[in-house]
mmCIF file of C-alpha atoms in Angstrom:
data_model
loop_
_atom_site.group_PDB
_atom_site.id
_atom_site.type_symbol
_atom_site.label_atom_id
_atom_site.label_comp_id
_atom_site.label_asym_id
_atom_site.label_seq_id
_atom_site.Cartn_x
_atom_site.Cartn_y
_atom_site.Cartn_z
ATOM 1 C CA MET A 22 -3.208 220.100 212.734
ATOM 2 C CA VAL A 23 -2.437 217.921 215.757
ATOM 3 C CA SER A 24 -3.600 219.325 218.754
ATOM 4 C CA LEU A 25 -1.373 220.396 221.711
ATOM 5 C CA ARG A 26 -3.457 218.286 224.402
ATOM 6 C CA ALA A 27 -2.974 215.336 221.920
ATOM 7 C CA LEU A 28 0.422 215.917 221.525
ATOM 8 C CA LEU A 29 0.486 215.838 225.148
ATOM 9 C CA VAL A 30 -1.183 212.558 225.807
ATOM 10 C CA ASN A 31 0.073 210.956 223.357
ATOM 11 C CA ALA A 32 3.438 212.040 225.046
ATOM 12 C CA ILE A 33 2.825 211.174 228.855
ATOM 13 C CA VAL A 34 1.210 207.622 227.682
ATOM 14 C CA GLY A 35 4.942 207.326 226.060
ATOM 15 C CA LEU A 36 6.820 207.705 229.545
ATOM 16 C CA ILE A 37 4.058 205.419 231.251
ATOM 17 C CA ILE A 38 4.805 202.596 229.246
ATOM 18 C CA LEU A 39 8.497 203.116 229.255
ATOM 19 C CA VAL A 40 7.883 202.812 232.527
ATOM 20 C CA VAL A 41 5.933 200.160 233.122
ATOM 21 C CA ALA A 42 8.196 198.604 230.613
ATOM 22 C CA ASN A 43 11.047 199.050 233.338
ATOM 23 C CA ALA A 44 9.491 197.783 236.013
ATOM 24 C CA ILE A 45 8.643 194.273 234.650
ATOM 25 C CA GLY A 46 11.616 193.756 233.900
ATOM 26 C CA LEU A 47 12.279 194.071 230.161
ATOM 27 C CA GLY A 48 15.624 195.541 230.852
ATOM 28 C CA VAL A 49 15.118 199.303 229.508
ATOM 29 C CA GLU A 50 17.330 202.010 230.629
ATOM 30 C CA ILE A 51 15.988 205.397 231.797
ATOM 31 C CA SER A 52 17.983 207.922 230.766
ATOM 32 C CA ILE A 53 17.707 211.217 229.467
ATOM 33 C CA LEU A 54 18.096 210.304 226.196
ATOM 34 C CA THR A 55 14.717 207.754 226.236
ATOM 35 C CA LEU A 56 12.839 210.179 227.924
ATOM 36 C CA LEU A 57 13.181 212.529 225.549
ATOM 37 C CA ILE A 58 12.407 210.010 222.656
ATOM 38 C CA CYS A 59 9.320 208.978 224.308
ATOM 39 C CA ALA A 60 8.296 212.714 225.351
ATOM 40 C CA ILE A 61 8.838 213.602 221.519
ATOM 41 C CA LEU A 62 7.834 210.417 219.898
ATOM 42 C CA GLY A 63 5.168 209.286 222.368
ATOM 43 C CA VAL A 64 3.636 205.621 222.290
ATOM 44 C CA PRO A 65 5.627 205.081 218.782
ATOM 45 C CA GLY A 66 8.948 206.050 220.363
ATOM 46 C CA ALA A 67 8.352 203.954 223.779
ATOM 47 C CA ILE A 68 7.944 201.152 221.421
ATOM 48 C CA LEU A 69 10.641 201.422 219.181
ATOM 49 C CA VAL A 70 12.927 201.812 222.854
ATOM 50 C CA ILE A 71 11.620 199.010 224.423
ATOM 51 C CA LEU A 72 12.426 197.089 220.917
ATOM 52 C CA LEU A 73 15.745 198.146 220.767
ATOM 53 C CA ALA A 74 16.426 197.277 224.642
ATOM 54 C CA VAL A 75 14.952 194.086 224.036
ATOM 55 C CA LEU A 76 17.239 193.260 221.170
ATOM 56 C CA ASP A 77 20.230 194.661 222.796
ATOM 57 C CA ILE A 78 20.702 197.018 220.366
ATOM 58 C CA ALA A 79 20.419 199.756 222.422
ATOM 59 C CA PHE A 80 19.046 201.446 226.001
ATOM 60 C CA ALA A 81 19.489 198.336 227.448
ATOM 61 C CA ALA A 82 20.188 198.472 230.965
ATOM 62 C CA SER A 83 23.830 196.894 231.614
ATOM 63 C CA MET A 84 25.379 195.611 234.272
ATOM 64 C CA ALA A 85 29.172 196.442 235.020
ATOM 65 C CA PRO A 86 30.854 192.988 234.712
ATOM 66 C CA LEU A 87 32.383 191.604 237.416
ATOM 67 C CA PHE A 88 36.216 190.715 237.360
ATOM 68 C CA ILE A 89 37.393 187.935 240.070
ATOM 69 C CA GLY A 90 40.929 187.001 239.921
#
């Protein structure tokens, strides 16, 4: 049985990885969904969110297109 402390540490490290990935410019959108994924899955969840954002599958921070004319 996994201890509660191990799960908590894994969740905190996952959230830190997500924030650092956003700070270095990987284009990860930090939303309630991404925070929940990282809090529940921890480090593997953070890696999954970053991988999906880098591949533009999901969780990518999008900018509104600028239409002139």
